[in-house]
C-alpha cells in the first residue's frame, strides 16, 4: 500500500497520498461510514450515497487546479479522510478549501495533518489564499473568524452567507488556518461553491469534516 506514513497526536499511524482516479470505491465506502448527522450537517441532507458523476468529479483531478490528499488506514486500506482545494478560475492565487474525516477518526489530529500537507501543496502550485463560505447565522463561527485572527478577512457578504479569505503563511498552517480547522470541526461551514454547483447539476455532493467533528474523504 503506497503513501507517506504520518503519526497523529494520539499515536495512531495513517498513510497519506494524493487521491487518484481509481479511488472512487474508497470514497464511496468512506461516505457510507459517515454518520447521518455528519451528512446532514455537511450537505444539508442525509443523502445515502454519492452518484457516479460525483465520484468521478472528486477523484479524477489534475493535482494542479484541483488537489485532494487522502488518508488511509495502513491496516485495512480503508479511507479515513480528505483535504481538498479547488482553484478559483478568476484568481489563480486563491482556492476553496474543505476537509473531511470519518466520524471514528475525528479528534485525533488527522484534519490538522491533512490540511498542513494540503497547504504545502497549494504553495507549491502558486496558491496564496484559501477561501471558505460560512452561513451568516452561525454566530459562533463568524465570531471565531472575525475575532482578530491573523490572516483572515471577509471578502464577500451575501444574504445568508459570508465568504472568508485565509492567507497561507510561508510555512505551516498559521493562526488563520487553525481557526478554519476549528470551524470545520463545528460542522458550520457551507459547501464550497464548486461542490454545491456539482450537486445542483447532479442531485448530490462530496465529503467534509475535521479533527473536531465534521466529514470529507478521498
PDB file of C-alpha atoms in Angstrom:
ATOM      1  CA  UNK A   1       0.000   0.000   0.000  1.00  0.00           C
ATOM      2  CA  UNK A   2       1.561   3.294  -1.112  1.00  0.00           C
ATOM      3  CA  UNK A   3       1.600   6.544   0.846  1.00  0.00           C
ATOM      4  CA  UNK A   4       3.596   8.623   3.300  1.00  0.00           C
ATOM      5  CA  UNK A   5       3.232   7.477   6.886  1.00  0.00           C
ATOM      6  CA  UNK A   6       2.122  10.050   9.433  1.00  0.00           C
ATOM      7  CA  UNK A   7       1.737   9.619  13.192  1.00  0.00           C
ATOM      8  CA  UNK A   8      -1.155  11.577  14.678  1.00  0.00           C
ATOM      9  CA  UNK A   9      -1.191  13.272  18.054  1.00  0.00           C
ATOM     10  CA  UNK A  10      -2.906  10.267  19.656  1.00  0.00           C
ATOM     11  CA  UNK A  11      -0.179   7.941  18.342  1.00  0.00           C
ATOM     12  CA  UNK A  12      -2.270   6.475  15.514  1.00  0.00           C
ATOM     13  CA  UNK A  13      -0.486   5.873  12.208  1.00  0.00           C
ATOM     14  CA  UNK A  14      -2.024   6.649   8.819  1.00  0.00           C
ATOM     15  CA  UNK A  15      -0.894   6.704   5.201  1.00  0.00           C
ATOM     16  CA  UNK A  16      -1.403   9.906   3.222  1.00  0.00           C
ATOM     17  CA  UNK A  17      -1.244  10.255  -0.550  1.00  0.00           C
ATOM     18  CA  UNK A  18      -2.829  12.109  -3.458  1.00  0.00           C
ATOM     19  CA  UNK A  19      -6.311  10.992  -4.424  1.00  0.00           C
ATOM     20  CA  UNK A  20      -6.329   9.056  -7.698  1.00  0.00           C
ATOM     21  CA  UNK A  21      -8.900   8.221 -10.346  1.00  0.00           C
ATOM     22  CA  UNK A  22      -9.125   4.644  -9.086  1.00  0.00           C
ATOM     23  CA  UNK A  23     -10.121   5.783  -5.596  1.00  0.00           C
ATOM     24  CA  UNK A  24     -13.843   6.055  -6.335  1.00  0.00           C
ATOM     25  CA  UNK A  25     -14.647   2.843  -4.387  1.00  0.00           C
ATOM     26  CA  UNK A  26     -12.661   4.151  -1.382  1.00  0.00           C
ATOM     27  CA  UNK A  27     -14.565   7.429  -1.478  1.00  0.00           C
ATOM     28  CA  UNK A  28     -17.919   5.707  -1.773  1.00  0.00           C
ATOM     29  CA  UNK A  29     -17.126   3.367   1.122  1.00  0.00           C
ATOM     30  CA  UNK A  30     -15.889   6.213   3.282  1.00  0.00           C
ATOM     31  CA  UNK A  31     -19.011   8.235   2.594  1.00  0.00           C
ATOM     32  CA  UNK A  32     -21.120   5.246   3.624  1.00  0.00           C
ATOM     33  CA  UNK A  33     -19.308   5.236   7.003  1.00  0.00           C
ATOM     34  CA  UNK A  34     -20.231   8.845   7.781  1.00  0.00           C
ATOM     35  CA  UNK A  35     -22.942   9.231  10.382  1.00  0.00           C
ATOM     36  CA  UNK A  36     -26.321  10.608   9.369  1.00  0.00           C
ATOM     37  CA  UNK A  37     -25.507  13.701  11.429  1.00  0.00           C
ATOM     38  CA  UNK A  38     -22.247  14.292   9.553  1.00  0.00           C
ATOM     39  CA  UNK A  39     -24.025  14.030   6.204  1.00  0.00           C
ATOM     40  CA  UNK A  40     -26.947  16.165   7.325  1.00  0.00           C
ATOM     41  CA  UNK A  41     -24.742  18.949   8.694  1.00  0.00           C
ATOM     42  CA  UNK A  42     -22.329  18.935   5.772  1.00  0.00           C
ATOM     43  CA  UNK A  43     -24.695  18.528   2.818  1.00  0.00           C
ATOM     44  CA  UNK A  44     -27.914  19.861   4.354  1.00  0.00           C
ATOM     45  CA  UNK A  45     -29.437  16.477   3.592  1.00  0.00           C
ATOM     46  CA  UNK A  46     -28.994  12.938   4.850  1.00  0.00           C
ATOM     47  CA  UNK A  47     -28.203  11.693   1.330  1.00  0.00           C
ATOM     48  CA  UNK A  48     -27.362   7.971   1.352  1.00  0.00           C
ATOM     49  CA  UNK A  49     -24.598   7.876  -1.278  1.00  0.00           C
ATOM     50  CA  UNK A  50     -22.531   9.714  -3.872  1.00  0.00           C
ATOM     51  CA  UNK A  51     -23.525   9.488  -7.532  1.00  0.00           C
ATOM     52  CA  UNK A  52     -21.214   8.147 -10.222  1.00  0.00           C
ATOM     53  CA  UNK A  53     -20.764  11.686 -11.586  1.00  0.00           C
ATOM     54  CA  UNK A  54     -19.757  12.984  -8.150  1.00  0.00           C
ATOM     55  CA  UNK A  55     -17.302  10.164  -7.617  1.00  0.00           C
ATOM     56  CA  UNK A  56     -15.666  10.997 -10.952  1.00  0.00           C
ATOM     57  CA  UNK A  57     -15.509  14.698 -10.081  1.00  0.00           C
ATOM     58  CA  UNK A  58     -13.920  14.058  -6.694  1.00  0.00           C
ATOM     59  CA  UNK A  59     -11.344  11.523  -7.891  1.00  0.00           C
ATOM     60  CA  UNK A  60     -10.468  12.412 -11.499  1.00  0.00           C
ATOM     61  CA  UNK A  61      -8.434  15.511 -10.612  1.00  0.00           C
ATOM     62  CA  UNK A  62      -5.460  17.291 -12.189  1.00  0.00           C
ATOM     63  CA  UNK A  63      -3.396  17.868  -8.980  1.00  0.00           C
ATOM     64  CA  UNK A  64      -2.847  21.478 -10.037  1.00  0.00           C
ATOM     65  CA  UNK A  65      -6.134  23.374 -10.118  1.00  0.00           C
ATOM     66  CA  UNK A  66      -7.857  20.656  -8.126  1.00  0.00           C
ATOM     67  CA  UNK A  67      -5.891  18.785  -5.489  1.00  0.00           C
ATOM     68  CA  UNK A  68      -7.016  16.261  -2.895  1.00  0.00           C
ATOM     69  CA  UNK A  69      -4.998  14.360  -0.300  1.00  0.00           C
ATOM     70  CA  UNK A  70      -6.491  11.250   1.237  1.00  0.00           C
ATOM     71  CA  UNK A  71      -5.649   9.389   4.446  1.00  0.00           C
ATOM     72  CA  UNK A  72      -5.756   5.582   4.551  1.00  0.00           C
ATOM     73  CA  UNK A  73      -5.767   3.086   7.384  1.00  0.00           C
ATOM     74  CA  UNK A  74      -2.474   1.164   6.948  1.00  0.00           C
ATOM     75  CA  UNK A  75      -4.095  -1.920   8.429  1.00  0.00           C
ATOM     76  CA  UNK A  76      -7.059  -2.426   6.117  1.00  0.00           C
ATOM     77  CA  UNK A  77      -6.584   0.255   3.417  1.00  0.00           C
ATOM     78  CA  UNK A  78      -9.890   1.999   4.139  1.00  0.00           C
ATOM     79  CA  UNK A  79     -10.269   5.723   3.544  1.00  0.00           C
ATOM     80  CA  UNK A  80     -10.198   7.900   6.660  1.00  0.00           C
ATOM     81  CA  UNK A  81     -10.276  11.494   5.462  1.00  0.00           C
ATOM     82  CA  UNK A  82      -9.599  14.001   2.687  1.00  0.00           C
ATOM     83  CA  UNK A  83      -8.390  17.576   2.393  1.00  0.00           C
ATOM     84  CA  UNK A  84      -9.177  19.275  -0.899  1.00  0.00           C
ATOM     85  CA  UNK A  85      -8.654  22.582  -2.649  1.00  0.00           C
ATOM     86  CA  UNK A  86     -10.220  23.821  -5.886  1.00  0.00           C
ATOM     87  CA  UNK A  87      -8.572  26.819  -7.538  1.00  0.00           C
ATOM     88  CA  UNK A  88     -10.621  29.943  -8.252  1.00  0.00           C
ATOM     89  CA  UNK A  89     -10.915  30.283 -12.035  1.00  0.00           C
ATOM     90  CA  UNK A  90     -10.907  34.093 -11.728  1.00  0.00           C
ATOM     91  CA  UNK A  91      -7.968  34.334  -9.313  1.00  0.00           C
ATOM     92  CA  UNK A  92      -5.278  31.649  -9.712  1.00  0.00           C
ATOM     93  CA  UNK A  93      -3.712  32.553  -6.347  1.00  0.00           C
ATOM     94  CA  UNK A  94      -6.928  31.681  -4.482  1.00  0.00           C
ATOM     95  CA  UNK A  95      -8.608  28.297  -3.876  1.00  0.00           C
ATOM     96  CA  UNK A  96     -11.626  26.982  -1.987  1.00  0.00           C
ATOM     97  CA  UNK A  97     -10.703  24.553   0.781  1.00  0.00           C
ATOM     98  CA  UNK A  98     -12.535  21.742   2.550  1.00  0.00           C
ATOM     99  CA  UNK A  99     -11.571  18.943   4.948  1.00  0.00           C
ATOM    100  CA  UNK A 100     -13.379  15.732   5.902  1.00  0.00           C
ATOM    101  CA  UNK A 101     -12.643  12.966   8.397  1.00  0.00           C
ATOM    102  CA  UNK A 102     -14.822   9.914   9.072  1.00  0.00           C
ATOM    103  CA  UNK A 103     -16.547  10.063  12.448  1.00  0.00           C
ATOM    104  CA  UNK A 104     -14.490   7.437  14.271  1.00  0.00           C
ATOM    105  CA  UNK A 105     -11.197   9.145  13.319  1.00  0.00           C
ATOM    106  CA  UNK A 106     -12.149  12.658  14.374  1.00  0.00           C
ATOM    107  CA  UNK A 107     -10.400  14.424  17.282  1.00  0.00           C
ATOM    108  CA  UNK A 108      -7.096  12.636  16.685  1.00  0.00           C
ATOM    109  CA  UNK A 109      -5.298  15.343  14.704  1.00  0.00           C
ATOM    110  CA  UNK A 110      -5.966  13.892  11.250  1.00  0.00           C
ATOM    111  CA  UNK A 111      -7.625  17.076   9.972  1.00  0.00           C
ATOM    112  CA  UNK A 112      -4.599  19.115  11.036  1.00  0.00           C
ATOM    113  CA  UNK A 113      -2.210  16.688   9.333  1.00  0.00           C
ATOM    114  CA  UNK A 114      -4.190  16.686   6.088  1.00  0.00           C
ATOM    115  CA  UNK A 115      -4.667  20.447   5.966  1.00  0.00           C
ATOM    116  CA  UNK A 116      -0.991  21.073   6.703  1.00  0.00           C
ATOM    117  CA  UNK A 117       0.051  18.891   3.777  1.00  0.00           C
ATOM    118  CA  UNK A 118      -2.597  20.434   1.534  1.00  0.00           C
ATOM    119  CA  UNK A 119      -1.286  23.905   2.384  1.00  0.00           C
ATOM    120  CA  UNK A 120       2.191  22.775   1.335  1.00  0.00           C
ATOM    121  CA  UNK A 121       0.835  21.518  -1.996  1.00  0.00           C
ATOM    122  CA  UNK A 122      -1.095  24.748  -2.528  1.00  0.00           C
ATOM    123  CA  UNK A 123       2.036  26.850  -2.001  1.00  0.00           C
ATOM    124  CA  UNK A 124       3.914  24.668  -4.491  1.00  0.00           C
ATOM    125  CA  UNK A 125       1.169  25.347  -7.053  1.00  0.00           C
ATOM    126  CA  UNK A 126       1.234  29.118  -6.572  1.00  0.00           C
ATOM    127  CA  UNK A 127      -1.834  29.422  -4.339  1.00  0.00           C
ATOM    128  CA  UNK A 128      -1.549  32.163  -1.719  1.00  0.00           C
ATOM    129  CA  UNK A 129      -5.004  32.178  -0.147  1.00  0.00           C
ATOM    130  CA  UNK A 130      -7.709  29.668   0.786  1.00  0.00           C
ATOM    131  CA  UNK A 131     -11.365  30.676   0.873  1.00  0.00           C
ATOM    132  CA  UNK A 132     -14.321  29.265   2.798  1.00  0.00           C
ATOM    133  CA  UNK A 133     -18.030  30.073   2.769  1.00  0.00           C
ATOM    134  CA  UNK A 134     -19.828  30.291   6.116  1.00  0.00           C
ATOM    135  CA  UNK A 135     -23.530  30.531   6.911  1.00  0.00           C
ATOM    136  CA  UNK A 136     -24.097  34.064   8.225  1.00  0.00           C
ATOM    137  CA  UNK A 137     -26.329  32.878  11.069  1.00  0.00           C
ATOM    138  CA  UNK A 138     -23.564  30.668  12.513  1.00  0.00           C
ATOM    139  CA  UNK A 139     -22.626  33.303  15.066  1.00  0.00           C
ATOM    140  CA  UNK A 140     -20.023  31.134  16.779  1.00  0.00           C
ATOM    141  CA  UNK A 141     -18.036  30.613  13.580  1.00  0.00           C
ATOM    142  CA  UNK A 142     -18.465  34.174  12.354  1.00  0.00           C
ATOM    143  CA  UNK A 143     -17.220  35.397  15.727  1.00  0.00           C
ATOM    144  CA  UNK A 144     -14.358  32.904  15.627  1.00  0.00           C
ATOM    145  CA  UNK A 145     -13.145  34.014  12.212  1.00  0.00           C
ATOM    146  CA  UNK A 146     -13.754  37.717  12.767  1.00  0.00           C
ATOM    147  CA  UNK A 147     -12.252  37.790  16.234  1.00  0.00           C
ATOM    148  CA  UNK A 148      -8.921  39.191  15.134  1.00  0.00           C
ATOM    149  CA  UNK A 149      -7.396  36.034  13.647  1.00  0.00           C
ATOM    150  CA  UNK A 150      -4.219  36.907  11.769  1.00  0.00           C
ATOM    151  CA  UNK A 151      -4.552  36.392   8.009  1.00  0.00           C
ATOM    152  CA  UNK A 152      -8.370  36.066   7.933  1.00  0.00           C
ATOM    153  CA  UNK A 153     -10.601  38.627   6.228  1.00  0.00           C
ATOM    154  CA  UNK A 154     -14.127  38.882   4.840  1.00  0.00           C
ATOM    155  CA  UNK A 155     -14.160  39.121   1.041  1.00  0.00           C
ATOM    156  CA  UNK A 156     -17.897  38.969   0.365  1.00  0.00           C
ATOM    157  CA  UNK A 157     -21.177  39.103   2.223  1.00  0.00           C
ATOM    158  CA  UNK A 158     -24.387  37.888   0.629  1.00  0.00           C
ATOM    159  CA  UNK A 159     -27.804  37.159   2.099  1.00  0.00           C
ATOM    160  CA  UNK A 160     -27.250  34.139   4.326  1.00  0.00           C
ATOM    161  CA  UNK A 161     -23.522  33.665   3.773  1.00  0.00           C
ATOM    162  CA  UNK A 162     -20.128  35.200   4.473  1.00  0.00           C
ATOM    163  CA  UNK A 163     -17.061  34.273   2.428  1.00  0.00           C
ATOM    164  CA  UNK A 164     -13.672  34.404   4.143  1.00  0.00           C
ATOM    165  CA  UNK A 165     -10.185  34.520   2.732  1.00  0.00           C
ATOM    166  CA  UNK A 166      -7.367  32.963   4.735  1.00  0.00           C
ATOM    167  CA  UNK A 167      -3.799  33.890   3.877  1.00  0.00           C
ATOM    168  CA  UNK A 168      -1.386  30.990   3.572  1.00  0.00           C
ATOM    169  CA  UNK A 169       1.726  31.645   5.687  1.00  0.00           C
ATOM    170  CA  UNK A 170       5.169  30.863   4.202  1.00  0.00           C
ATOM    171  CA  UNK A 171       5.088  27.517   6.016  1.00  0.00           C
ATOM    172  CA  UNK A 172       2.766  25.562   8.290  1.00  0.00           C
ATOM    173  CA  UNK A 173      -0.857  26.467   8.972  1.00  0.00           C
ATOM    174  CA  UNK A 174      -0.663  29.749  10.842  1.00  0.00           C
ATOM    175  CA  UNK A 175      -3.379  31.158  13.072  1.00  0.00           C
ATOM    176  CA  UNK A 176      -5.917  31.631  10.294  1.00  0.00           C
ATOM    177  CA  UNK A 177      -5.921  28.019   9.094  1.00  0.00           C
ATOM    178  CA  UNK A 178      -6.016  26.725  12.649  1.00  0.00           C
ATOM    179  CA  UNK A 179      -9.201  28.746  13.134  1.00  0.00           C
ATOM    180  CA  UNK A 180     -10.584  27.279   9.914  1.00  0.00           C
ATOM    181  CA  UNK A 181      -9.961  23.786  11.280  1.00  0.00           C
ATOM    182  CA  UNK A 182     -11.809  24.654  14.467  1.00  0.00           C
ATOM    183  CA  UNK A 183     -14.730  25.960  12.444  1.00  0.00           C
ATOM    184  CA  UNK A 184     -14.773  22.907  10.164  1.00  0.00           C
ATOM    185  CA  UNK A 185     -14.797  20.814  13.302  1.00  0.00           C
ATOM    186  CA  UNK A 186     -18.001  22.502  14.380  1.00  0.00           C
ATOM    187  CA  UNK A 187     -19.573  21.472  11.067  1.00  0.00           C
ATOM    188  CA  UNK A 188     -20.591  25.035  10.446  1.00  0.00           C
ATOM    189  CA  UNK A 189     -19.100  25.669   7.025  1.00  0.00           C
ATOM    190  CA  UNK A 190     -21.158  25.742   3.860  1.00  0.00           C
ATOM    191  CA  UNK A 191     -20.025  23.557   0.947  1.00  0.00           C
ATOM    192  CA  UNK A 192     -17.536  25.233  -1.426  1.00  0.00           C
ATOM    193  CA  UNK A 193     -19.364  26.781  -4.395  1.00  0.00           C
ATOM    194  CA  UNK A 194     -17.733  24.399  -6.867  1.00  0.00           C
ATOM    195  CA  UNK A 195     -19.047  21.435  -4.883  1.00  0.00           C
ATOM    196  CA  UNK A 196     -22.516  22.952  -4.461  1.00  0.00           C
ATOM    197  CA  UNK A 197     -22.678  23.522  -8.211  1.00  0.00           C
ATOM    198  CA  UNK A 198     -21.824  19.884  -8.843  1.00  0.00           C
ATOM    199  CA  UNK A 199     -24.639  18.864  -6.510  1.00  0.00           C
ATOM    200  CA  UNK A 200     -27.101  21.192  -8.188  1.00  0.00           C
ATOM    201  CA  UNK A 201     -26.360  19.624 -11.547  1.00  0.00           C
ATOM    202  CA  UNK A 202     -26.431  16.039 -10.345  1.00  0.00           C
ATOM    203  CA  UNK A 203     -28.510  15.949  -7.121  1.00  0.00           C
ATOM    204  CA  UNK A 204     -25.653  15.073  -4.712  1.00  0.00           C
ATOM    205  CA  UNK A 205     -22.319  16.140  -3.102  1.00  0.00           C
ATOM    206  CA  UNK A 206     -18.925  15.195  -1.578  1.00  0.00           C
ATOM    207  CA  UNK A 207     -17.443  14.599   1.879  1.00  0.00           C
ATOM    208  CA  UNK A 208     -16.283  17.084   4.572  1.00  0.00           C
ATOM    209  CA  UNK A 209     -15.048  17.307   8.207  1.00  0.00           C
ATOM    210  CA  UNK A 210     -12.081  17.668  10.602  1.00  0.00           C
ATOM    211  CA  UNK A 211     -10.372  16.854  13.866  1.00  0.00           C
ATOM    212  CA  UNK A 212     -13.172  18.248  15.950  1.00  0.00           C
ATOM    213  CA  UNK A 213     -16.088  16.550  14.280  1.00  0.00           C
ATOM    214  CA  UNK A 214     -17.143  17.069  10.670  1.00  0.00           C
ATOM    215  CA  UNK A 215     -16.650  14.969   7.494  1.00  0.00           C
ATOM    216  CA  UNK A 216     -14.837  14.726   3.947  1.00  0.00           C
ATOM    217  CA  UNK A 217     -12.868  11.929   2.079  1.00  0.00           C
ATOM    218  CA  UNK A 218     -10.684  10.824  -0.933  1.00  0.00           C
TER     219      UNK A 218
END
